mmCIF file of N, CA and C in Angstrom:
data_model
loop_
_atom_site.group_PDB
_atom_site.id
_atom_site.type_symbol
_atom_site.label_atom_id
_atom_site.label_comp_id
_atom_site.label_asym_id
_atom_site.label_seq_id
_atom_site.Cartn_x
_atom_site.Cartn_y
_atom_site.Cartn_z
ATOM 1 N N MET M 269 90.489 91.356 12.659
ATOM 2 C CA MET M 269 91.833 91.218 12.897
ATOM 3 C C MET M 269 91.436 89.980 11.942
ATOM 4 N N ASP M 270 92.864 89.861 10.994
ATOM 5 C CA ASP M 270 93.122 88.435 10.587
ATOM 6 C C ASP M 270 93.769 87.319 11.273
ATOM 7 N N SER M 271 94.208 86.066 9.999
ATOM 8 C CA SER M 271 94.779 85.102 10.847
ATOM 9 C C SER M 271 95.972 85.250 10.620
ATOM 10 N N THR M 272 96.972 86.622 10.363
ATOM 11 C CA THR M 272 98.256 86.582 10.334
ATOM 12 C C THR M 272 98.957 86.463 11.893
ATOM 13 N N LEU M 273 98.299 87.154 12.740
ATOM 14 C CA LEU M 273 98.742 87.524 14.075
ATOM 15 C C LEU M 273 98.818 85.834 14.923
ATOM 16 N N PRO M 274 99.402 85.459 15.973
ATOM 17 C CA PRO M 274 99.355 84.800 16.820
ATOM 18 C C PRO M 274 98.089 84.672 17.330
ATOM 19 N N ALA M 275 97.290 83.475 17.959
ATOM 20 C CA ALA M 275 96.092 83.669 18.611
ATOM 21 C C ALA M 275 95.985 84.240 19.721
ATOM 22 N N VAL M 276 97.123 84.380 20.535
ATOM 23 C CA VAL M 276 97.218 84.999 21.408
ATOM 24 C C VAL M 276 97.490 86.747 21.431
ATOM 25 N N ALA M 277 97.710 86.757 20.515
ATOM 26 C CA ALA M 277 97.918 88.799 20.204
ATOM 27 C C ALA M 277 96.358 88.950 19.882
ATOM 28 N N GLU M 278 95.878 87.889 18.492
ATOM 29 C CA GLU M 278 94.624 88.098 18.299
ATOM 30 C C GLU M 278 93.251 88.457 19.636
ATOM 31 N N GLU M 279 93.457 87.441 20.208
ATOM 32 C CA GLU M 279 92.666 87.504 21.557
ATOM 33 C C GLU M 279 92.585 88.597 22.476
ATOM 34 N N LEU M 280 94.066 89.091 22.998
ATOM 35 C CA LEU M 280 94.239 90.354 23.669
ATOM 36 C C LEU M 280 93.546 91.587 22.597
ATOM 37 N N LEU M 281 93.618 91.876 21.647
ATOM 38 C CA LEU M 281 93.504 92.827 20.807
ATOM 39 C C LEU M 281 92.032 92.964 20.791
ATOM 40 N N LYS M 282 91.059 91.495 20.780
ATOM 41 C CA LYS M 282 89.546 91.537 20.987
ATOM 42 C C LYS M 282 89.416 91.635 22.171
ATOM 43 N N GLU M 283 89.569 91.502 23.206
ATOM 44 C CA GLU M 283 89.571 92.125 24.815
ATOM 45 C C GLU M 283 89.738 93.509 24.759
ATOM 46 N N ILE M 284 90.653 93.626 24.560
ATOM 47 C CA ILE M 284 90.530 95.394 24.662
ATOM 48 C C ILE M 284 89.607 95.998 23.687
ATOM 49 N N LYS M 285 89.221 95.547 22.576
ATOM 50 C CA LYS M 285 88.003 96.427 21.702
ATOM 51 C C LYS M 285 86.279 95.982 22.499
ATOM 52 N N LYS M 286 86.757 94.925 23.108
ATOM 53 C CA LYS M 286 85.370 94.605 24.086
ATOM 54 C C LYS M 286 85.314 95.588 25.214
ATOM 55 N N ALA M 287 86.450 95.865 26.268
ATOM 56 C CA ALA M 287 86.775 96.251 27.543
ATOM 57 C C ALA M 287 86.384 98.158 27.247
ATOM 58 N N PHE M 288 86.947 98.536 25.709
ATOM 59 C CA PHE M 288 86.630 99.681 25.162
ATOM 60 C C PHE M 288 84.905 100.303 25.259
ATOM 61 N N GLN M 289 84.283 98.833 24.184
ATOM 62 C CA GLN M 289 83.130 99.253 23.873
ATOM 63 C C GLN M 289 82.119 99.042 25.050
ATOM 64 N N GLU M 290 83.070 98.508 25.841
ATOM 65 C CA GLU M 290 82.209 98.766 27.638
ATOM 66 C C GLU M 290 82.184 99.403 28.446
ATOM 67 N N THR M 291 83.024 100.177 28.446
ATOM 68 C CA THR M 291 83.803 100.421 29.690
ATOM 69 C C THR M 291 84.208 102.344 28.447
ATOM 70 N N SER M 292 85.001 102.113 27.703
ATOM 71 C CA SER M 292 85.278 103.532 27.146
ATOM 72 C C SER M 292 87.045 103.684 27.600
ATOM 73 N N HIS M 293 87.229 102.704 28.116
ATOM 74 C CA HIS M 293 88.810 102.687 28.435
ATOM 75 C C HIS M 293 89.270 101.666 28.239
ATOM 76 N N GLY M 294 90.761 101.452 27.054
ATOM 77 C CA GLY M 294 91.191 99.802 26.722
ATOM 78 C C GLY M 294 92.124 100.091 27.254
ATOM 79 N N THR M 295 93.354 100.807 26.873
ATOM 80 C CA THR M 295 94.320 100.321 27.087
ATOM 81 C C THR M 295 95.371 100.015 28.640
ATOM 82 N N ASN M 296 94.930 101.066 29.346
ATOM 83 C CA ASN M 296 95.484 101.081 30.420
ATOM 84 C C ASN M 296 95.632 99.796 31.167
ATOM 85 N N THR M 297 94.119 98.821 30.850
ATOM 86 C CA THR M 297 94.565 97.566 32.000
ATOM 87 C C THR M 297 95.146 96.868 31.405
ATOM 88 N N PHE M 298 95.654 96.911 30.053
ATOM 89 C CA PHE M 298 95.983 95.845 28.967
ATOM 90 C C PHE M 298 97.508 96.334 29.037
ATOM 91 N N SER M 299 98.008 97.246 29.367
ATOM 92 C CA SER M 299 99.623 97.880 28.731
ATOM 93 C C SER M 299 100.506 96.848 29.074
ATOM 94 N N PHE M 300 100.499 95.998 30.135
ATOM 95 C CA PHE M 300 101.334 95.276 30.549
ATOM 96 C C PHE M 300 101.263 93.812 29.954
ATOM 97 N N ARG M 301 100.042 93.351 29.347
ATOM 98 C CA ARG M 301 100.219 92.423 28.346
ATOM 99 C C ARG M 301 100.566 92.745 27.048
ATOM 100 N N LEU M 302 100.256 94.284 26.885
ATOM 101 C CA LEU M 302 100.372 94.431 25.275
ATOM 102 C C LEU M 302 102.369 94.226 25.411
ATOM 103 N N LYS M 303 102.950 94.769 25.777
ATOM 104 C CA LYS M 303 104.108 94.630 26.388
ATOM 105 C C LYS M 303 104.952 93.797 26.240
ATOM 106 N N PHE M 304 104.140 92.801 26.955
ATOM 107 C CA PHE M 304 104.415 90.930 26.870
ATOM 108 C C PHE M 304 104.510 90.288 25.908
ATOM 109 N N ILE M 305 103.440 90.743 24.843
ATOM 110 C CA ILE M 305 103.134 89.858 23.803
ATOM 111 C C ILE M 305 103.747 90.778 22.953
ATOM 112 N N PHE M 306 104.053 92.114 22.742
ATOM 113 C CA PHE M 306 104.640 92.862 21.378
ATOM 114 C C PHE M 306 106.093 93.634 21.285
ATOM 115 N N GLY M 307 106.275 93.544 22.904
ATOM 116 C CA GLY M 307 107.600 94.038 23.366
ATOM 117 C C GLY M 307 107.891 95.366 23.452
ATOM 118 N N PRO M 308 108.935 95.837 22.691
ATOM 119 C CA PRO M 308 109.476 97.069 22.696
ATOM 120 C C PRO M 308 108.405 97.614 21.583
ATOM 121 N N SER M 309 107.634 97.532 21.181
ATOM 122 C CA SER M 309 106.808 98.451 19.976
ATOM 123 C C SER M 309 105.495 98.994 20.530
ATOM 124 N N ALA M 310 105.249 98.041 21.990
ATOM 125 C CA ALA M 310 103.717 98.259 22.346
ATOM 126 C C ALA M 310 103.642 99.978 23.192
ATOM 127 N N VAL M 311 104.889 100.238 23.831
ATOM 128 C CA VAL M 311 104.683 101.839 24.226
ATOM 129 C C VAL M 311 104.673 102.469 23.357
ATOM 130 N N PRO M 312 105.529 102.250 22.088
ATOM 131 C CA PRO M 312 105.388 103.649 21.030
ATOM 132 C C PRO M 312 104.582 103.427 20.579
ATOM 133 N N ALA M 313 103.635 102.522 20.022
ATOM 134 C CA ALA M 313 102.319 101.931 19.631
ATOM 135 C C ALA M 313 101.226 102.816 20.530
ATOM 136 N N LEU M 314 101.244 102.484 21.722
ATOM 137 C CA LEU M 314 100.173 103.556 22.219
ATOM 138 C C LEU M 314 100.459 105.015 22.318
ATOM 139 N N ASP M 315 101.599 105.831 22.185
ATOM 140 C CA ASP M 315 102.155 107.003 22.095
ATOM 141 C C ASP M 315 101.360 107.426 20.690
ATOM 142 N N LEU M 316 101.570 106.174 19.726
ATOM 143 C CA LEU M 316 100.486 107.018 17.967
ATOM 144 C C LEU M 316 99.372 106.729 18.781
ATOM 145 N N VAL M 317 98.679 106.040 19.088
ATOM 146 C CA VAL M 317 97.321 105.712 19.212
ATOM 147 C C VAL M 317 96.861 107.432 20.415
ATOM 148 N N ASP M 318 97.564 107.601 21.007
ATOM 149 C CA ASP M 318 97.412 108.881 22.278
ATOM 150 C C ASP M 318 97.442 109.892 21.399
ATOM 151 N N GLN M 319 97.843 109.948 20.226
ATOM 152 C CA GLN M 319 98.368 111.494 19.293
ATOM 153 C C GLN M 319 97.380 111.350 18.276
ATOM 154 N N ARG M 320 96.672 110.351 18.186
ATOM 155 C CA ARG M 320 95.746 109.885 16.905
ATOM 156 C C ARG M 320 96.311 110.260 15.987
ATOM 157 N N SER M 321 97.347 109.039 15.698
ATOM 158 C CA SER M 321 97.934 109.026 14.255
ATOM 159 C C SER M 321 97.546 108.155 13.221
ATOM 160 N N VAL M 322 96.977 107.220 13.382
ATOM 161 C CA VAL M 322 96.292 106.646 12.604
ATOM 162 C C VAL M 322 94.880 107.046 11.960
ATOM 163 N N THR M 323 94.883 107.102 10.531
ATOM 164 C CA THR M 323 93.993 107.330 9.767
ATOM 165 C C THR M 323 93.697 106.379 8.522
ATOM 166 N N ARG M 324 92.273 105.869 8.645
ATOM 167 C CA ARG M 324 92.081 104.698 8.160
ATOM 168 C C ARG M 324 91.796 105.679 6.400
ATOM 169 N N VAL M 325 91.954 105.638 5.482
ATOM 170 C CA VAL M 325 91.829 106.058 4.237
ATOM 171 C C VAL M 325 91.408 104.797 3.335
ATOM 172 N N VAL M 326 90.102 105.653 2.893
ATOM 173 C CA VAL M 326 88.499 104.694 2.110
ATOM 174 C C VAL M 326 88.915 105.365 1.152
ATOM 175 N N SER M 327 88.414 104.131 0.082
ATOM 176 C CA SER M 327 87.971 104.773 -1.527
ATOM 177 C C SER M 327 86.654 104.776 -1.452
ATOM 178 N N PRO M 328 85.772 105.006 -2.633
ATOM 179 C CA PRO M 328 84.479 104.388 -3.073
ATOM 180 C C PRO M 328 84.241 103.332 -2.903
ATOM 181 N N SER M 329 84.905 102.254 -3.803
ATOM 182 C CA SER M 329 84.912 101.254 -3.685
ATOM 183 C C SER M 329 84.769 100.095 -2.852
ATOM 184 N N GLY M 330 85.679 100.849 -1.650
ATOM 185 C CA GLY M 330 85.577 100.083 -0.607
ATOM 186 C C GLY M 330 87.339 99.772 -0.034
ATOM 187 N N ARG M 331 88.010 99.569 -0.896
ATOM 188 C CA ARG M 331 89.289 99.377 -0.568
ATOM 189 C C ARG M 331 89.718 100.447 0.376
ATOM 190 N N THR M 332 90.629 99.722 1.659
ATOM 191 C CA THR M 332 91.371 100.787 2.297
ATOM 192 C C THR M 332 92.954 100.240 2.608
ATOM 193 N N ALA M 333 93.445 101.881 3.216
ATOM 194 C CA ALA M 333 94.624 101.516 4.166
ATOM 195 C C ALA M 333 94.593 102.416 4.965
ATOM 196 N N TYR M 334 95.800 102.308 5.637
ATOM 197 C CA TYR M 334 95.713 102.847 6.832
ATOM 198 C C TYR M 334 97.260 103.738 6.645
ATOM 199 N N GLN M 335 96.563 105.116 7.199
ATOM 200 C CA GLN M 335 98.414 105.772 7.289
ATOM 201 C C GLN M 335 98.805 106.292 8.488
ATOM 202 N N VAL M 336 99.906 106.031 8.953
ATOM 203 C CA VAL M 336 100.203 106.215 10.331
ATOM 204 C C VAL M 336 101.309 107.677 10.405
ATOM 205 N N LEU M 337 101.157 108.522 11.480
ATOM 206 C CA LEU M 337 102.233 109.741 11.287
ATOM 207 C C LEU M 337 103.079 108.973 12.240
ATOM 208 N N GLY M 338 104.161 108.726 11.453
ATOM 209 C CA GLY M 338 105.417 107.914 13.144
ATOM 210 C C GLY M 338 106.131 109.447 13.601
ATOM 211 N N SER M 339 106.926 108.949 14.781
ATOM 212 C CA SER M 339 107.637 109.880 15.502
ATOM 213 C C SER M 339 108.110 110.491 15.107
ATOM 214 N N SER M 340 109.029 110.228 14.060
ATOM 215 C CA SER M 340 109.770 111.068 13.201
ATOM 216 C C SER M 340 109.168 112.182 12.309
ATOM 217 N N GLY M 341 107.867 112.206 12.025
ATOM 218 C CA GLY M 341 107.127 113.147 11.452
ATOM 219 C C GLY M 341 106.589 112.766 10.004
ATOM 220 N N LYS M 342 107.260 111.247 9.206
ATOM 221 C CA LYS M 342 107.319 110.769 8.360
ATOM 222 C C LYS M 342 105.756 109.894 8.414
ATOM 223 N N LEU M 343 105.027 109.943 7.149
ATOM 224 C CA LEU M 343 103.361 109.353 7.187
ATOM 225 C C LEU M 343 104.167 107.751 6.262
ATOM 226 N N TYR M 344 103.283 106.484 7.102
ATOM 227 C CA TYR M 344 104.039 105.216 6.773
ATOM 228 C C TYR M 344 102.454 104.808 6.304
ATOM 229 N N THR M 345 102.345 103.663 5.127
ATOM 230 C CA THR M 345 101.012 103.235 5.136
ATOM 231 C C THR M 345 100.985 101.918 5.813
ATOM 232 N N CYS M 346 100.002 101.621 5.940
ATOM 233 C CA CYS M 346 100.090 100.257 6.553
ATOM 234 C C CYS M 346 98.636 99.290 6.016
ATOM 235 N N TYR M 347 99.121 98.041 5.665
ATOM 236 C CA TYR M 347 97.882 97.291 5.151
ATOM 237 C C TYR M 347 97.491 95.778 6.394
ATOM 238 N N SER M 348 96.582 96.473 7.272
ATOM 239 C CA SER M 348 95.892 95.144 8.383
ATOM 240 C C SER M 348 95.552 93.585 7.181
ATOM 241 N N SER M 349 95.490 94.019 6.252
ATOM 242 C CA SER M 349 94.772 92.880 6.260
ATOM 243 C C SER M 349 95.637 92.017 5.231
ATOM 244 N N CYS M 350 97.318 92.723 5.560
ATOM 245 C CA CYS M 350 97.846 91.693 4.862
ATOM 246 C C CYS M 350 99.000 91.609 5.815
ATOM 247 N N HIS M 351 98.738 92.494 6.819
ATOM 248 C CA HIS M 351 99.873 92.527 8.194
ATOM 249 C C HIS M 351 101.616 92.536 7.626
ATOM 250 N N PHE M 352 101.451 94.166 6.829
ATOM 251 C CA PHE M 352 102.564 95.246 6.147
ATOM 252 C C PHE M 352 102.479 96.874 6.082
ATOM 253 N N CYS M 353 103.752 96.877 7.002
ATOM 254 C CA CYS M 353 103.459 98.291 7.052
ATOM 255 C C CYS M 353 104.990 98.562 5.918
ATOM 256 N N THR M 354 104.980 100.122 5.533
ATOM 257 C CA THR M 354 106.046 100.500 4.620
ATOM 258 C C THR M 354 107.195 100.776 5.687
ATOM 259 N N CYS M 355 107.312 101.097 7.085
ATOM 260 C CA CYS M 355 108.161 101.853 7.510
ATOM 261 C C CYS M 355 109.747 100.942 7.784
ATOM 262 N N PRO M 356 110.667 101.315 7.882
ATOM 263 C CA PRO M 356 111.837 100.373 7.804
ATOM 264 C C PRO M 356 112.325 99.403 8.796
ATOM 265 N N ALA M 357 111.871 99.905 9.835
ATOM 266 C CA ALA M 357 111.814 98.697 11.335
ATOM 267 C C ALA M 357 111.009 97.677 10.756
ATOM 268 N N PHE M 358 109.752 97.744 10.020
ATOM 269 C CA PHE M 358 109.010 96.636 9.310
ATOM 270 C C PHE M 358 110.114 95.389 8.669
ATOM 271 N N GLY M 359 110.460 96.097 7.729
ATOM 272 C CA GLY M 359 111.012 95.041 7.281
ATOM 273 C C GLY M 359 112.435 94.637 7.532
ATOM 274 N N PHE M 360 112.920 95.373 8.781
ATOM 275 C CA PHE M 360 114.004 95.077 9.045
ATOM 276 C C PHE M 360 114.056 93.664 10.257
ATOM 277 N N THR M 361 113.310 94.779 11.332
ATOM 278 C CA THR M 361 113.146 93.603 12.778
ATOM 279 C C THR M 361 111.979 92.808 12.640
ATOM 280 N N VAL M 362 110.940 92.607 11.677
ATOM 281 C CA VAL M 362 109.883 91.928 11.609
ATOM 282 C C VAL M 362 110.569 90.450 10.387
ATOM 283 N N LEU M 363 110.624 91.223 8.963
ATOM 284 C CA LEU M 363 110.730 90.772 7.854
ATOM 285 C C LEU M 363 112.262 89.501 8.282
ATOM 286 N N GLN M 364 112.995 90.818 8.234
ATOM 287 C CA GLN M 364 114.275 89.663 7.929
ATOM 288 C C GLN M 364 115.143 89.048 8.970
ATOM 289 N N LYS M 365 114.559 89.871 10.307
ATOM 290 C CA LYS M 365 115.099 89.607 11.260
ATOM 291 C C LYS M 365 114.387 88.354 12.334
ATOM 292 N N SER M 366 112.961 88.752 11.925
ATOM 293 C CA SER M 366 111.953 87.725 13.042
ATOM 294 C C SER M 366 112.067 88.177 14.294
ATOM 295 N N GLU M 367 112.379 89.479 14.603
ATOM 296 C CA GLU M 367 112.692 89.512 16.367
ATOM 297 C C GLU M 367 111.528 90.179 17.046
ATOM 298 N N SER M 368 110.315 90.749 15.892
ATOM 299 C CA SER M 368 109.503 90.668 16.511
ATOM 300 C C SER M 368 107.875 90.693 15.452
ATOM 301 N N LEU M 369 106.614 90.753 16.808
ATOM 302 C CA LEU M 369 105.787 90.259 15.625
ATOM 303 C C LEU M 369 105.040 91.451 14.702
ATOM 304 N N LEU M 370 105.676 92.545 14.320
ATOM 305 C CA LEU M 370 105.201 93.175 14.342
ATOM 306 C C LEU M 370 105.596 94.897 14.482
ATOM 307 N N CYS M 371 105.599 95.914 13.697
ATOM 308 C CA CYS M 371 106.244 97.505 13.810
ATOM 309 C C CYS M 371 104.990 97.552 14.860
ATOM 310 N N LYS M 372 105.886 99.026 15.278
ATOM 311 C CA LYS M 372 104.925 99.998 16.412
ATOM 312 C C LYS M 372 103.340 100.761 15.400
ATOM 313 N N HIS M 373 103.717 100.597 13.846
ATOM 314 C CA HIS M 373 102.723 101.355 13.383
ATOM 315 C C HIS M 373 101.777 100.550 12.866
ATOM 316 N N ILE M 374 101.993 99.535 13.117
ATOM 317 C CA ILE M 374 100.795 98.236 12.509
ATOM 318 C C ILE M 374 100.028 97.864 13.541
ATOM 319 N N LEU M 375 100.901 98.007 14.810
ATOM 320 C CA LEU M 375 100.450 97.680 16.687
ATOM 321 C C LEU M 375 99.478 99.124 16.368
ATOM 322 N N ALA M 376 99.443 100.134 16.223
ATOM 323 C CA ALA M 376 99.066 100.945 16.478
ATOM 324 C C ALA M 376 97.344 100.957 15.346
ATOM 325 N N VAL M 377 97.728 100.619 14.523
ATOM 326 C CA VAL M 377 96.738 100.205 13.211
ATOM 327 C C VAL M 377 95.993 99.252 14.348
ATOM 328 N N TYR M 378 96.086 98.060 14.741
ATOM 329 C CA TYR M 378 95.050 97.089 15.775
ATOM 330 C C TYR M 378 94.858 97.541 16.855
ATOM 331 N N ILE M 379 95.586 98.652 17.457
ATOM 332 C CA ILE M 379 94.778 99.319 18.745
ATOM 333 C C ILE M 379 93.919 99.953 18.505
ATOM 334 N N SER M 380 94.346 101.399 17.348
ATOM 335 C CA SER M 380 93.384 102.088 17.100
ATOM 336 C C SER M 380 91.828 101.169 16.530
ATOM 337 N N GLN M 381 91.802 100.081 15.405
ATOM 338 C CA GLN M 381 91.034 99.381 15.166
ATOM 339 C C GLN M 381 90.062 98.961 16.670
ATOM 340 N N ALA M 382 90.528 98.429 17.322
ATOM 341 C CA ALA M 382 90.039 97.780 18.601
ATOM 342 C C ALA M 382 88.969 98.979 19.400
ATOM 343 N N MET M 383 89.944 100.415 19.283
ATOM 344 C CA MET M 383 89.326 101.424 20.222
ATOM 345 C C MET M 383 88.394 101.666 19.556
ATOM 346 N N GLY M 384 88.226 102.105 18.144
ATOM 347 C CA GLY M 384 87.828 103.152 17.680
ATOM 348 C C GLY M 384 88.060 104.126 17.423
ATOM 349 N N ALA M 385 89.180 104.162 17.560
ATOM 350 C CA ALA M 385 89.896 105.883 17.444
ATOM 351 C C ALA M 385 90.839 105.875 16.170
ATOM 352 N N CYS M 386 90.279 105.457 15.046
ATOM 353 C CA CYS M 386 90.933 105.691 13.964
ATOM 354 C C CYS M 386 90.241 106.653 13.219
ATOM 355 N N GLN M 387 91.345 107.722 12.894
ATOM 356 C CA GLN M 387 90.239 109.130 11.891
ATOM 357 C C GLN M 387 90.017 108.275 10.278
ATOM 358 N N GLU M 388 89.258 108.934 10.104
ATOM 359 C CA GLU M 388 88.938 108.602 9.043
ATOM 360 C C GLU M 388 88.964 109.705 7.323
ATOM 361 N N LEU M 389 89.080 109.299 6.329
ATOM 362 C CA LEU M 389 89.244 109.958 5.227
ATOM 363 C C LEU M 389 89.248 109.529 3.806
ATOM 364 N N THR M 390 87.908 109.531 3.498
ATOM 365 C CA THR M 390 87.521 108.864 2.352
ATOM 366 C C THR M 390 88.497 109.867 1.123
ATOM 367 N N VAL M 391 88.849 109.201 0.162
ATOM 368 C CA VAL M 391 89.771 109.598 -0.748
ATOM 369 C C VAL M 391 88.902 108.711 -2.476
ATOM 370 N N SER M 392 89.316 109.555 -3.327
ATOM 371 C CA SER M 392 88.811 109.033 -4.525
ATOM 372 C C SER M 392 89.517 107.565 -4.807
ATOM 373 N N GLU M 393 89.123 106.924 -6.131
ATOM 374 C CA GLU M 393 89.933 106.152 -6.363
ATOM 375 C C GLU M 393 91.489 106.541 -6.972
ATOM 376 N N GLU M 394 91.429 107.375 -7.319
ATOM 377 C CA GLU M 394 93.016 107.848 -8.274
ATOM 378 C C GLU M 394 93.554 108.479 -6.805
ATOM 379 N N GLN M 395 92.900 109.151 -5.687
ATOM 380 C CA GLN M 395 93.349 109.576 -4.764
ATOM 381 C C GLN M 395 94.340 108.609 -3.637
ATOM 382 N N LEU M 396 93.370 107.246 -3.845
ATOM 383 C CA LEU M 396 94.252 105.928 -2.914
ATOM 384 C C LEU M 396 95.296 105.496 -3.942
ATOM 385 N N THR M 397 94.941 105.110 -5.128
ATOM 386 C CA THR M 397 96.286 104.432 -6.049
ATOM 387 C C THR M 397 97.223 105.609 -5.860
ATOM 388 N N SER M 398 97.306 107.148 -6.065
ATOM 389 C CA SER M 398 97.931 107.985 -5.717
ATOM 390 C C SER M 398 99.061 107.206 -4.150
ATOM 391 N N ILE M 399 98.145 107.372 -3.581
ATOM 392 C CA ILE M 399 99.279 107.101 -1.782
ATOM 393 C C ILE M 399 99.836 105.779 -1.853
ATOM 394 N N LEU M 400 99.110 104.431 -2.612
ATOM 395 C CA LEU M 400 99.765 103.528 -2.458
ATOM 396 C C LEU M 400 101.001 103.565 -3.669
ATOM 397 N N LEU M 401 101.029 104.026 -4.848
ATOM 398 C CA LEU M 401 102.100 104.238 -5.559
ATOM 399 C C LEU M 401 103.181 104.965 -5.265
ATOM 400 N N ALA M 402 103.119 106.066 -4.462
ATOM 401 C CA ALA M 402 104.070 107.131 -3.590
ATOM 402 C C ALA M 402 104.740 106.244 -2.926
ATOM 403 N N GLU M 403 104.120 105.192 -2.338
ATOM 404 C CA GLU M 403 105.348 104.550 -1.587
ATOM 405 C C GLU M 403 105.809 103.600 -2.366
ATOM 406 N N GLU M 404 105.704 102.938 -3.233
ATOM 407 C CA GLU M 404 106.481 102.219 -4.185
ATOM 408 C C GLU M 404 107.626 103.543 -4.664
ATOM 409 N N GLU M 405 107.323 104.468 -5.553
ATOM 410 C CA GLU M 405 108.176 105.370 -6.054
ATOM 411 C C GLU M 405 109.560 105.421 -4.791
ATOM 412 N N ASP M 406 108.862 105.874 -3.490
ATOM 413 C CA ASP M 406 110.071 106.069 -2.318
ATOM 414 C C ASP M 406 110.841 104.598 -2.390
ATOM 415 N N GLU M 407 110.270 103.674 -2.169
ATOM 416 C CA GLU M 407 111.508 102.500 -2.307
ATOM 417 C C GLU M 407 112.064 102.287 -3.323
ATOM 418 N N GLY M 408 112.058 102.263 -4.718
ATOM 419 C CA GLY M 408 112.301 102.111 -5.726
ATOM 420 C C GLY M 408 113.264 103.304 -6.152
#
């Protein structure tokens, strides 16, 4: 995790990681705390994790991004290193209105990282660039 999340949120994600490593069970015992800290994005994020909707995309140079297949069937690109998602909810509820710490897609990425539940996809540098540029074209 990085320092863009409040300390309490980072600590909870660390506890989930530790619990999952020790017992292979993670989110059931933490669901109440996830809901308390992350609000309405917690349950949909857990659903995305259960559906294995999070893919870590890695290039040979080590650059990474995450793609999350949203409940609408649209693929969103997330960057945990800078705490950003390309979904409209992130732009509106997180950036504009500051109503939430993050969207369900970013939370799903963090939970999947903690549980070691990300799917992995290795792509070429060109393919990763295309993934990143496709998001910009969709926005512009």
